[in-house]
Short mmCIF file of C-alpha atoms and ligand atoms in Angstrom, two decimals:
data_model
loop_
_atom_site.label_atom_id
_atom_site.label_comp_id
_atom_site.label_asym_id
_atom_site.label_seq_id
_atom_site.Cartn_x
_atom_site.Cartn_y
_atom_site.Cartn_z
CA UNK A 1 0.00 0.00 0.00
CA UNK A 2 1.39 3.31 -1.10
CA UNK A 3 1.53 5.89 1.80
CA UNK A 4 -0.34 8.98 1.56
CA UNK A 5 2.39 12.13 0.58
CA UNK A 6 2.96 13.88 4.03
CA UNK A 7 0.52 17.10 4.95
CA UNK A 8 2.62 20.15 6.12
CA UNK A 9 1.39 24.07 7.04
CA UNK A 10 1.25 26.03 3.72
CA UNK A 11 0.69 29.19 3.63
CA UNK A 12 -0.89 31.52 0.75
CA UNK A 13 -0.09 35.28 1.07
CA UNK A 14 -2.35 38.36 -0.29
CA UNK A 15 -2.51 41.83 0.31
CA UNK A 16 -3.73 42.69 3.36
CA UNK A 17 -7.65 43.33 3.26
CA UNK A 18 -8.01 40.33 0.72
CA UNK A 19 -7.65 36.88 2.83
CA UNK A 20 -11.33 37.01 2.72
CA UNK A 21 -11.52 36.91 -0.63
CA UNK A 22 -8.74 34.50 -1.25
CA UNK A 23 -9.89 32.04 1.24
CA UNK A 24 -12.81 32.14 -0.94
CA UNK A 25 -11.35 31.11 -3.53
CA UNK A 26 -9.39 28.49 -2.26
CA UNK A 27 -12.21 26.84 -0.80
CA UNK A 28 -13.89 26.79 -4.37
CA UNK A 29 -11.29 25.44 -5.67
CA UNK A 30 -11.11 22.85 -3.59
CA UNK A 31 -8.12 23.74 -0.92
CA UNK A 32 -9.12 22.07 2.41
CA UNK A 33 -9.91 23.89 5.27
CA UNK A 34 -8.02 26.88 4.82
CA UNK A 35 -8.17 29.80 7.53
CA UNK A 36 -7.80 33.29 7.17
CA UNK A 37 -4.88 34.97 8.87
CA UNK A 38 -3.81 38.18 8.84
CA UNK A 39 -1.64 38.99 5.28
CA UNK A 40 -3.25 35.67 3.68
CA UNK A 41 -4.64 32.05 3.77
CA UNK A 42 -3.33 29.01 5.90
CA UNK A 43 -4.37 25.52 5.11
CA UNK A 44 -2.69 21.94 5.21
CA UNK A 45 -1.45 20.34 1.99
CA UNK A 46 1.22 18.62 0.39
CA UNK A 47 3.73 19.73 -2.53
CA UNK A 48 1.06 18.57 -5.13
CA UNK A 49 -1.32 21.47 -3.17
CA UNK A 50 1.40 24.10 -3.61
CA UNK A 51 2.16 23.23 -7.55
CA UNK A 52 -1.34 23.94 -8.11
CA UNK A 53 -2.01 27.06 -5.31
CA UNK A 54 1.31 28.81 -7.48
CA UNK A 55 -0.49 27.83 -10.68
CA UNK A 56 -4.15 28.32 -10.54
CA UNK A 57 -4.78 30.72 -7.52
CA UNK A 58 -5.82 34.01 -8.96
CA UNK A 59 -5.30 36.12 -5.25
CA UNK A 60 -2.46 34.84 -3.93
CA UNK A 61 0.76 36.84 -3.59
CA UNK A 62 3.13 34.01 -2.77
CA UNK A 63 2.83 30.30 -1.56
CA UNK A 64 5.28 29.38 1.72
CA UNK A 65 5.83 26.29 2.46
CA UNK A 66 6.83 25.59 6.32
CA UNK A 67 9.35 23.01 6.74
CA UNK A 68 10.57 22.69 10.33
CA UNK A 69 10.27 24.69 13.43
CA UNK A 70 12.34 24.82 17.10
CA UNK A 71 12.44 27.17 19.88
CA UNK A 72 15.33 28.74 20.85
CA UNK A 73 16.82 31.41 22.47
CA UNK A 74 20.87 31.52 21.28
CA UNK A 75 22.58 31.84 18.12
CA UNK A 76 24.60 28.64 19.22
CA UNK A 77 21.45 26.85 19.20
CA UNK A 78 20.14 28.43 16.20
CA UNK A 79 23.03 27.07 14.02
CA UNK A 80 23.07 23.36 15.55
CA UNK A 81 19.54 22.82 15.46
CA UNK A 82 19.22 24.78 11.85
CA UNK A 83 21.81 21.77 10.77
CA UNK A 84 20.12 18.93 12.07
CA UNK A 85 16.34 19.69 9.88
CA UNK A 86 15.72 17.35 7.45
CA UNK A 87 17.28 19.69 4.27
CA UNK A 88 17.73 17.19 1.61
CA UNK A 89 14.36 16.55 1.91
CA UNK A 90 13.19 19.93 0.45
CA UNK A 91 16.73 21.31 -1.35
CA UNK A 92 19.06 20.24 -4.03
CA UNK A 93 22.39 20.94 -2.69
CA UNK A 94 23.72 22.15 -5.97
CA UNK A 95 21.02 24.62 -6.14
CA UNK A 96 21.84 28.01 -4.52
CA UNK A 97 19.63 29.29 -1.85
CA UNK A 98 18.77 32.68 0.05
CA UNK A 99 18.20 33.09 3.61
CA UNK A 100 16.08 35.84 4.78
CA UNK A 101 15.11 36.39 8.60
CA UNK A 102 12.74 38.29 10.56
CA UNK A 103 13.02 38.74 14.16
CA UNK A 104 10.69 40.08 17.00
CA UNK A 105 10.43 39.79 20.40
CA UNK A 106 12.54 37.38 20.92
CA UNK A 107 15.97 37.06 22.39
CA UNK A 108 17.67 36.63 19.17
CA UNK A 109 17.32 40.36 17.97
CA UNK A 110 19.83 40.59 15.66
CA UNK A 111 18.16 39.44 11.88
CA UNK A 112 22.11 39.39 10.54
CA UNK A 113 23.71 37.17 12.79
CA UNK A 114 20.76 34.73 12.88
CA UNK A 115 21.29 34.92 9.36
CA UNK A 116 24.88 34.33 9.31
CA UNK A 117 24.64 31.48 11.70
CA UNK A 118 21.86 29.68 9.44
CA UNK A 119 24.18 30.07 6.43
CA UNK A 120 26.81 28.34 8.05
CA UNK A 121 24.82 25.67 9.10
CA UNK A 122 23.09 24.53 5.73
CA UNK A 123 26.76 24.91 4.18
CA UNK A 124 27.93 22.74 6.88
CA UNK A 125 24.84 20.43 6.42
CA UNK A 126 24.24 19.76 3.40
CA UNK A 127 27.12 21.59 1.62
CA UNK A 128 24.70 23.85 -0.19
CA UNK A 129 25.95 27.32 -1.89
CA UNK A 130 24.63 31.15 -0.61
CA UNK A 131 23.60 33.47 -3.16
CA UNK A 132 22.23 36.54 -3.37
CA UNK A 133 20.89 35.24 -7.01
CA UNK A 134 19.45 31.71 -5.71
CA UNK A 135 16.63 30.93 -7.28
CA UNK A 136 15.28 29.49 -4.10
CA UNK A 137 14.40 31.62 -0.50
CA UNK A 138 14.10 30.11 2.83
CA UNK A 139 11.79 32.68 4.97
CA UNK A 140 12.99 32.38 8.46
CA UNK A 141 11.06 34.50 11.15
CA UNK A 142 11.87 34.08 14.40
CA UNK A 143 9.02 34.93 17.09
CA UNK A 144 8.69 34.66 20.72
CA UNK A 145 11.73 32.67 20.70
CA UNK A 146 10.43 30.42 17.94
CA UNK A 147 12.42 29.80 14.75
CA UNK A 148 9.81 28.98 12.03
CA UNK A 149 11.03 27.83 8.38
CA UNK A 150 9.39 28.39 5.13
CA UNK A 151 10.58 27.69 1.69
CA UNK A 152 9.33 30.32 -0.58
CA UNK A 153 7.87 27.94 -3.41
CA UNK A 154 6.74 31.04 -5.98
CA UNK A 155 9.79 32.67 -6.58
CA UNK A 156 8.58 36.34 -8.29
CA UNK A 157 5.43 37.39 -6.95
CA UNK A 158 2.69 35.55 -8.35
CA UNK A 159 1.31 39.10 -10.06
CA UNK A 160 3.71 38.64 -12.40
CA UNK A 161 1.79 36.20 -14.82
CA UNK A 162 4.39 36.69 -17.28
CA UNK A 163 2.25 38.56 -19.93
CA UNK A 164 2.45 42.39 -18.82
CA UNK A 165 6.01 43.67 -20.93
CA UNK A 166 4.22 46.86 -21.50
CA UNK A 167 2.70 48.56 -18.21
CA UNK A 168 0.99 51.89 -17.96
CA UNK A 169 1.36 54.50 -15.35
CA UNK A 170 -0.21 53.11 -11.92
CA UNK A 171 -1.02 49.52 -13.52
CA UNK A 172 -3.09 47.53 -10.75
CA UNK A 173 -1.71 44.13 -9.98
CA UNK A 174 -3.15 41.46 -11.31
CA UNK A 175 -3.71 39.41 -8.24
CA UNK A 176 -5.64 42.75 -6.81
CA UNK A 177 -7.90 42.92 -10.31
CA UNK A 178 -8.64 39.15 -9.52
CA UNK A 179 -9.73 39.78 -6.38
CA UNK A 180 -11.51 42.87 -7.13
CA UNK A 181 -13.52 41.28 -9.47
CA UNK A 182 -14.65 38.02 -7.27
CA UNK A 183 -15.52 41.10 -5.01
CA UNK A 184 -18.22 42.08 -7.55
CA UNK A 185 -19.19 38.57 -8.10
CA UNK A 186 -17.94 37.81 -11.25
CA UNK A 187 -17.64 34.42 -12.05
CA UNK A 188 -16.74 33.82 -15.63
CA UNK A 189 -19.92 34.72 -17.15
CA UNK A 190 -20.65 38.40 -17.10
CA UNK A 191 -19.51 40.94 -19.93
CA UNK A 192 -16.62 43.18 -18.20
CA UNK A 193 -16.00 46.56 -19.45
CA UNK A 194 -13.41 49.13 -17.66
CA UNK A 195 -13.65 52.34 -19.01
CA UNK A 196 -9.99 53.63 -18.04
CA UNK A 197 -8.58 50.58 -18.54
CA UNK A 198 -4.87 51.63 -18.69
CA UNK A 199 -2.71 48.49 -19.46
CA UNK A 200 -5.70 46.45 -19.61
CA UNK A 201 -5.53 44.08 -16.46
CA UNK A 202 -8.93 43.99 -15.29
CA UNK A 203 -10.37 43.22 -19.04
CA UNK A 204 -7.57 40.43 -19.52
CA UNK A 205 -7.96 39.05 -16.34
CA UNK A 206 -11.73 38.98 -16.20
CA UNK A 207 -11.17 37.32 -20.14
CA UNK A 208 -8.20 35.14 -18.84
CA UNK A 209 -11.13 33.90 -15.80
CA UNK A 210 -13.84 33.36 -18.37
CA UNK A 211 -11.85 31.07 -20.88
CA UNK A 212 -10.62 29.02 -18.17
CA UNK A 213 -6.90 29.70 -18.29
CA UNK A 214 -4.27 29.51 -15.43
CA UNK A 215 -2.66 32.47 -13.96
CA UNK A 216 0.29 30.79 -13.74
CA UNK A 217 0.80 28.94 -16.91
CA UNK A 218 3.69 30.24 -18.62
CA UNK A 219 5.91 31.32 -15.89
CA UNK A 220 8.28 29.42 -13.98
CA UNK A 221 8.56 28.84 -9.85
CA UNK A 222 10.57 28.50 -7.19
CA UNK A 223 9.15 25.06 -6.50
CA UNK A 224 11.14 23.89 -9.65
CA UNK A 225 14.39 23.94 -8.23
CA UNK A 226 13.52 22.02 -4.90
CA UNK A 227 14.78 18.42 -4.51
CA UNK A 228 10.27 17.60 -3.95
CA UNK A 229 9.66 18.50 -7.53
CA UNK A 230 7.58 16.01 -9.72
CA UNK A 231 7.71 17.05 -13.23
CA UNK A 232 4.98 14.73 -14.69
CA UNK A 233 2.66 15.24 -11.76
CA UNK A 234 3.00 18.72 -12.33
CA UNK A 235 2.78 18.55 -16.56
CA UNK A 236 -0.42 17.31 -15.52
CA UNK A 237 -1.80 19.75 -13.88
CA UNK A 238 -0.73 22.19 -16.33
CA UNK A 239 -2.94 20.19 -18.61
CA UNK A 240 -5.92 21.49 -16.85
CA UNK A 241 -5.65 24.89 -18.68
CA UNK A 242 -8.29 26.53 -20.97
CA UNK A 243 -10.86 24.12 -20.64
CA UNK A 244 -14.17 26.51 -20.86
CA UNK A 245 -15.17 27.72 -24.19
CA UNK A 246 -16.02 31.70 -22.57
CA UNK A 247 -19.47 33.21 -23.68
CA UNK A 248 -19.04 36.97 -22.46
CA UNK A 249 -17.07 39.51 -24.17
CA UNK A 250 -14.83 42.04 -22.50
CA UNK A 251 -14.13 45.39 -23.08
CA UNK A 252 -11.55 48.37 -22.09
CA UNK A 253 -11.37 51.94 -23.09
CA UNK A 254 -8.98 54.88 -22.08
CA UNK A 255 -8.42 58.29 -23.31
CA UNK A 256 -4.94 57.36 -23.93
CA UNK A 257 -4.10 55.82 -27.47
CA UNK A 258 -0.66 54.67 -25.59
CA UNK A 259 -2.83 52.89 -23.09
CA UNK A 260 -4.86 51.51 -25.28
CA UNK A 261 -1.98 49.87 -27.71
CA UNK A 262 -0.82 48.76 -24.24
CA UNK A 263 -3.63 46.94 -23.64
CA UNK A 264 -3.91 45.34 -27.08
CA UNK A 265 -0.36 44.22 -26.43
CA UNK A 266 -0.74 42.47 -23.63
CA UNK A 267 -4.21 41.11 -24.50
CA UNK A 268 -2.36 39.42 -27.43
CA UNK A 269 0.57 37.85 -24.92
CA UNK A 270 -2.00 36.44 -22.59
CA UNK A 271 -3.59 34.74 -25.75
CA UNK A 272 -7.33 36.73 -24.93
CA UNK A 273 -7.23 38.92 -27.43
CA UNK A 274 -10.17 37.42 -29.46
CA UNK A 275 -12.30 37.42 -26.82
CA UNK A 276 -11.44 41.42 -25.54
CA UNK A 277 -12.10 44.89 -27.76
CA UNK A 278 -10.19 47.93 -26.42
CA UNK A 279 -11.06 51.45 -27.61
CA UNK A 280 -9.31 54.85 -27.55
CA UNK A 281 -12.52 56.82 -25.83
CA UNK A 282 -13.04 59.12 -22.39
CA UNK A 283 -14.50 57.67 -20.07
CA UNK A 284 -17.42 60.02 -20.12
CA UNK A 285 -18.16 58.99 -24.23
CA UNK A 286 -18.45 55.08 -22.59
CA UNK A 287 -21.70 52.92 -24.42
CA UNK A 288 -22.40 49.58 -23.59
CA UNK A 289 -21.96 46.83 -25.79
CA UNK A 290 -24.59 44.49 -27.34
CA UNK A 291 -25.90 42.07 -25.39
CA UNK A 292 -27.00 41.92 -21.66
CA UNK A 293 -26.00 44.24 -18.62
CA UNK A 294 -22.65 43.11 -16.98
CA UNK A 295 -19.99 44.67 -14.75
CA UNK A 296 -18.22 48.15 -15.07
CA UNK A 297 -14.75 47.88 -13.06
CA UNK A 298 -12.92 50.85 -13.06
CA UNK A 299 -9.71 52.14 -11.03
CA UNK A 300 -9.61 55.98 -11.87
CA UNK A 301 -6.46 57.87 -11.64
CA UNK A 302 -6.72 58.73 -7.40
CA UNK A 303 -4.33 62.22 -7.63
CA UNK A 304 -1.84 61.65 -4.70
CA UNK A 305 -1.22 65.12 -3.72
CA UNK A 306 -4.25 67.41 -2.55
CA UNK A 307 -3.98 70.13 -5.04
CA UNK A 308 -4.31 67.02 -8.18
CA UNK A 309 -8.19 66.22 -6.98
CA UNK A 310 -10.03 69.13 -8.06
CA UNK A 311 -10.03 67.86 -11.59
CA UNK A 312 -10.55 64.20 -10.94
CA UNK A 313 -13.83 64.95 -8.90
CA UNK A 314 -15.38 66.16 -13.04
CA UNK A 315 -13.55 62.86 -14.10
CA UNK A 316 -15.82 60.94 -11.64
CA UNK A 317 -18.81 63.19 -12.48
CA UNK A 318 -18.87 62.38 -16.33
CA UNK A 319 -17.82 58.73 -15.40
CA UNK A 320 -21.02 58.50 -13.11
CA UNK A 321 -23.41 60.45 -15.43
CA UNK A 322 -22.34 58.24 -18.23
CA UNK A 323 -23.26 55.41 -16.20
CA UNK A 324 -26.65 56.83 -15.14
CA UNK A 325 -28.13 57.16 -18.69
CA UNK A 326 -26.24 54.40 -20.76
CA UNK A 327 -25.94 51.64 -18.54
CA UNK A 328 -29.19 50.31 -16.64
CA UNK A 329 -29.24 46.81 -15.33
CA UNK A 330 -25.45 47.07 -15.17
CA UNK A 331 -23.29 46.75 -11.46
CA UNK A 332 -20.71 49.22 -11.10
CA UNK A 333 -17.32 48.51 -9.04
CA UNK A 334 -15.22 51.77 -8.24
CA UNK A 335 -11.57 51.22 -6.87
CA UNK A 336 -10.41 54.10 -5.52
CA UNK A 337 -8.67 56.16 -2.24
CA UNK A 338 -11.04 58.14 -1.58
CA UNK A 339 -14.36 57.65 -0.66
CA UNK A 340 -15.33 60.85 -1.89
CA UNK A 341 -14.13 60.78 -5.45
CA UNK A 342 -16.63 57.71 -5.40
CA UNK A 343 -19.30 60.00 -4.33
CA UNK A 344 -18.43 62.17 -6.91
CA UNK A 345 -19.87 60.36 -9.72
CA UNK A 346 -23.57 61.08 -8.34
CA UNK A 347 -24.26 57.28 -8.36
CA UNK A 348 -25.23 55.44 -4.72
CA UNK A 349 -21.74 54.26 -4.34
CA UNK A 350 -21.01 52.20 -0.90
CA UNK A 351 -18.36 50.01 0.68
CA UNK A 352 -18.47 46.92 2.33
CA UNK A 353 -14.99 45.77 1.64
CA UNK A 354 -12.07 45.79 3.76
CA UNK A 355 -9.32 48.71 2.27
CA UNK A 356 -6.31 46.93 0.98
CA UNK A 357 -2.69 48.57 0.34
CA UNK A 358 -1.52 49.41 -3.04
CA UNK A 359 1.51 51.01 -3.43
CA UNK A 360 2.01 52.59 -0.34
CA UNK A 361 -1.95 53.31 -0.30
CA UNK A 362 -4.84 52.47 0.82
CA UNK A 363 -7.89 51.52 -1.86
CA UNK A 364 -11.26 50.13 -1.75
CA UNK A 365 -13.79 48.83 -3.94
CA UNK A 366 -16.65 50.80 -4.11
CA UNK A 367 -19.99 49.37 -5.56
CA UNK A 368 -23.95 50.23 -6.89
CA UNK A 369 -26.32 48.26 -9.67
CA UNK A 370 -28.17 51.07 -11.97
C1 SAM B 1 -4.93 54.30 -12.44
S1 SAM B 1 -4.90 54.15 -14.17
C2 SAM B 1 -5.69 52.63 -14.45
C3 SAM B 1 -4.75 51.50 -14.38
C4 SAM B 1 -5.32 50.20 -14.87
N1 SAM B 1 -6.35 49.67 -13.98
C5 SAM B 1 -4.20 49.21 -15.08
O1 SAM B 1 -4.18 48.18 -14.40
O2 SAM B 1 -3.28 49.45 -15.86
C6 SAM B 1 -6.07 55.31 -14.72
C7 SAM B 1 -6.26 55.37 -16.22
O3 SAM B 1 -7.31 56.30 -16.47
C8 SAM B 1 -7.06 56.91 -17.73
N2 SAM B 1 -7.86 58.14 -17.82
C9 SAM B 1 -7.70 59.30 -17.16
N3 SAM B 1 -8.68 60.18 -17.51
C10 SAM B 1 -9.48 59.53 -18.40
C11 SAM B 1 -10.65 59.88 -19.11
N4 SAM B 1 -11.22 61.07 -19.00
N5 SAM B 1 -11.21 58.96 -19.93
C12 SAM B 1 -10.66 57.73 -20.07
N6 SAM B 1 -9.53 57.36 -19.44
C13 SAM B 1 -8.95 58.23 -18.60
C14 SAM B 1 -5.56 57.12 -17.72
O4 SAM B 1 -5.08 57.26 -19.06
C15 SAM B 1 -5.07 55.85 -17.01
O5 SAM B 1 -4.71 54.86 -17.96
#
């Protein structure tokens, strides 16, 4: 009888103010028991479960795996029990690694020496080289006196689905578009049209959704270069991409023709293009398509410095009375800064999602139905 792989604490990162709707997700798709915690998702799996949370999961930021935990309270012990976890279970030794600590209120305060001491210890362990360049990161944090390990098994942040070369000012990540958009409900189905669509990355993910494609399938991962990798399982599940034949339509306009090439651009990479029209138009010109109401998504420029709003609050006013006469039946989702550029539009625009950081800021999604 074959034994079943071994369960270990994984843990699927987001930004802050989206575990909610990532642990949503997860449980859709199947992810067993997972539990919201603050900065993302934790649930039990094993390395078949973080393959596929790096490749399908449309929310998450990064997937860490935890592989071994001690207490202790001196860099001596640090470095001799660092050296006797089970390495060669996880790493290659010919493939490079990264350490990178955290410490807090613990007696080990000092996030360089623990480093230095962990270094030495998977060098003397397992003879394995330390590189600034390693393709692989072991996430140490070290809290209340307990050392907790975590291979980071994504590598560059899962945003990057490897489509975007060409990126407007103030693009929004994709994982934050996903998210956005399960916010509003969308599910696959629905038209999607963003009127200031900028590089495009609501329309191509909401497209990318609908024809059933994975976020992750043409990038690489960290989990690649780890001694646990199963290439054929993992072929496999790759297998599982664009498997719905999508119905809605999606749409993007900007008053930028830059934007709008942009958009086309990537479209094209992310192999959507048939499926998504994009349009050199303001915002306040917006018609719907044919066919039945859907969802408006729309991240407005937000005007960091006071004296930039004045003109964005007419921006939200043509936006909104656009809206109003065109677009009845349709649900409108506003992300935006500030609650009272949403106002602005004249629609019956509310919150009742957590804010989440951006870029040093704080946004929300703001919603109505016309
Ligand atoms: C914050 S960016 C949107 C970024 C986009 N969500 C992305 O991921 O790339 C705002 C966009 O609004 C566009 N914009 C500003 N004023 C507009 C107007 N009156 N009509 C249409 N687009 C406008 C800008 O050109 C810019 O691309």
């Amino acid at each position: 009888m074959t034994q079943a792989p071994p369960k270990f604490e994984i843990f699927a990162t987001t930004a802050p103010g989206f575990e909610k709707a990532l642990a949503a997700e997860m449980t859709e798709a199947g992810f067993k028991k997972p539990k919201m915690m603050p900065g993302g998702v934790r649930f039990r799996g094993n390395w078949h479960d973080v393959w596929r949370a790096n490749l399908t999961l449309r929310g998450a930021v990064k997937v860490l795996a935890r592989v071994g935990s001690f207490q202790t309270i001196q860099l001596e012990g640090l470095k001799n029990l660092t050296a006797e976890l089970p390495w060669l279970t996880h790493l290659s030794p010919d493939v490079p690694v990264k350490v990178d600590v955290t410490t807090q209120k613990s007696k080990i305060y000092h996030a360089g020496a623990a480093q230095e001491r962990i270094e030495n210890a998977l060098r003397d362990a397992i003879g394995v080289q330390i590189s600034p360049d390693a393709p692989v990161t072991i996430k140490v944090r070290i809290d209340n006196n307990m050392v907790t390990f975590s291979l980071d098994t994504s590598g560059d942040s899962l945003h990057k689905r490897g489509f975007k070369a060409a990126v407007a000012k103030a693009p929004l990540r994709e994982t934050m578009a996903a998210m956005f958009l399960r916010q509003m409900g969308y599910d696959g189905t629905q038209t999607v049209l963003d009127p200031m669509c900028g590089s495009g990355t609501f329309v191509i993910e909401a497209a990318e959704i609908a024809a059933g494609l994975l976020p992750g399938r043409e990038r690489s991962f960290a989990f690649e270069h780890l001694a646990t990798f199963d290439i054929e399982d993992y072929a496999a599940l790759r297998a599982t991409d664009a498997t719905t034949a999508p119905t809605a339509r999606f749409f993007g306009s900007d008053r930028d023709a830059g934007a709008v090439r942009m958009s086309e651009e990537n479209a094209t990479r992310a192999g959507v293009a048939d499926l998504c029209t994009f349009t050199k138009m303001s915002a306040g010109d917006i018609t719907p398509p044919d066919g039945p109401p859907g969802i408006v998504i729309v991240n407005p420029p937000y005007g960091s410095r006071i004296g930039d709003k004045k003109p964005l609050f007419a921006l939200h006013a043509s936006l909104g009375s656009a809206l109003k006469k065109r677009f009845a039946g349709w649900q409108v989702g506003l992300v935006t800064t500030d609650g009272s550029l949403a106002k602005s539009t004249g629609l019956p625009m509310n919150s009742r999602f957590a804010p989440v950081a951006h870029g040093g800021l704080s946004v929300k999604l703001y919603t109505c139905d016309l």
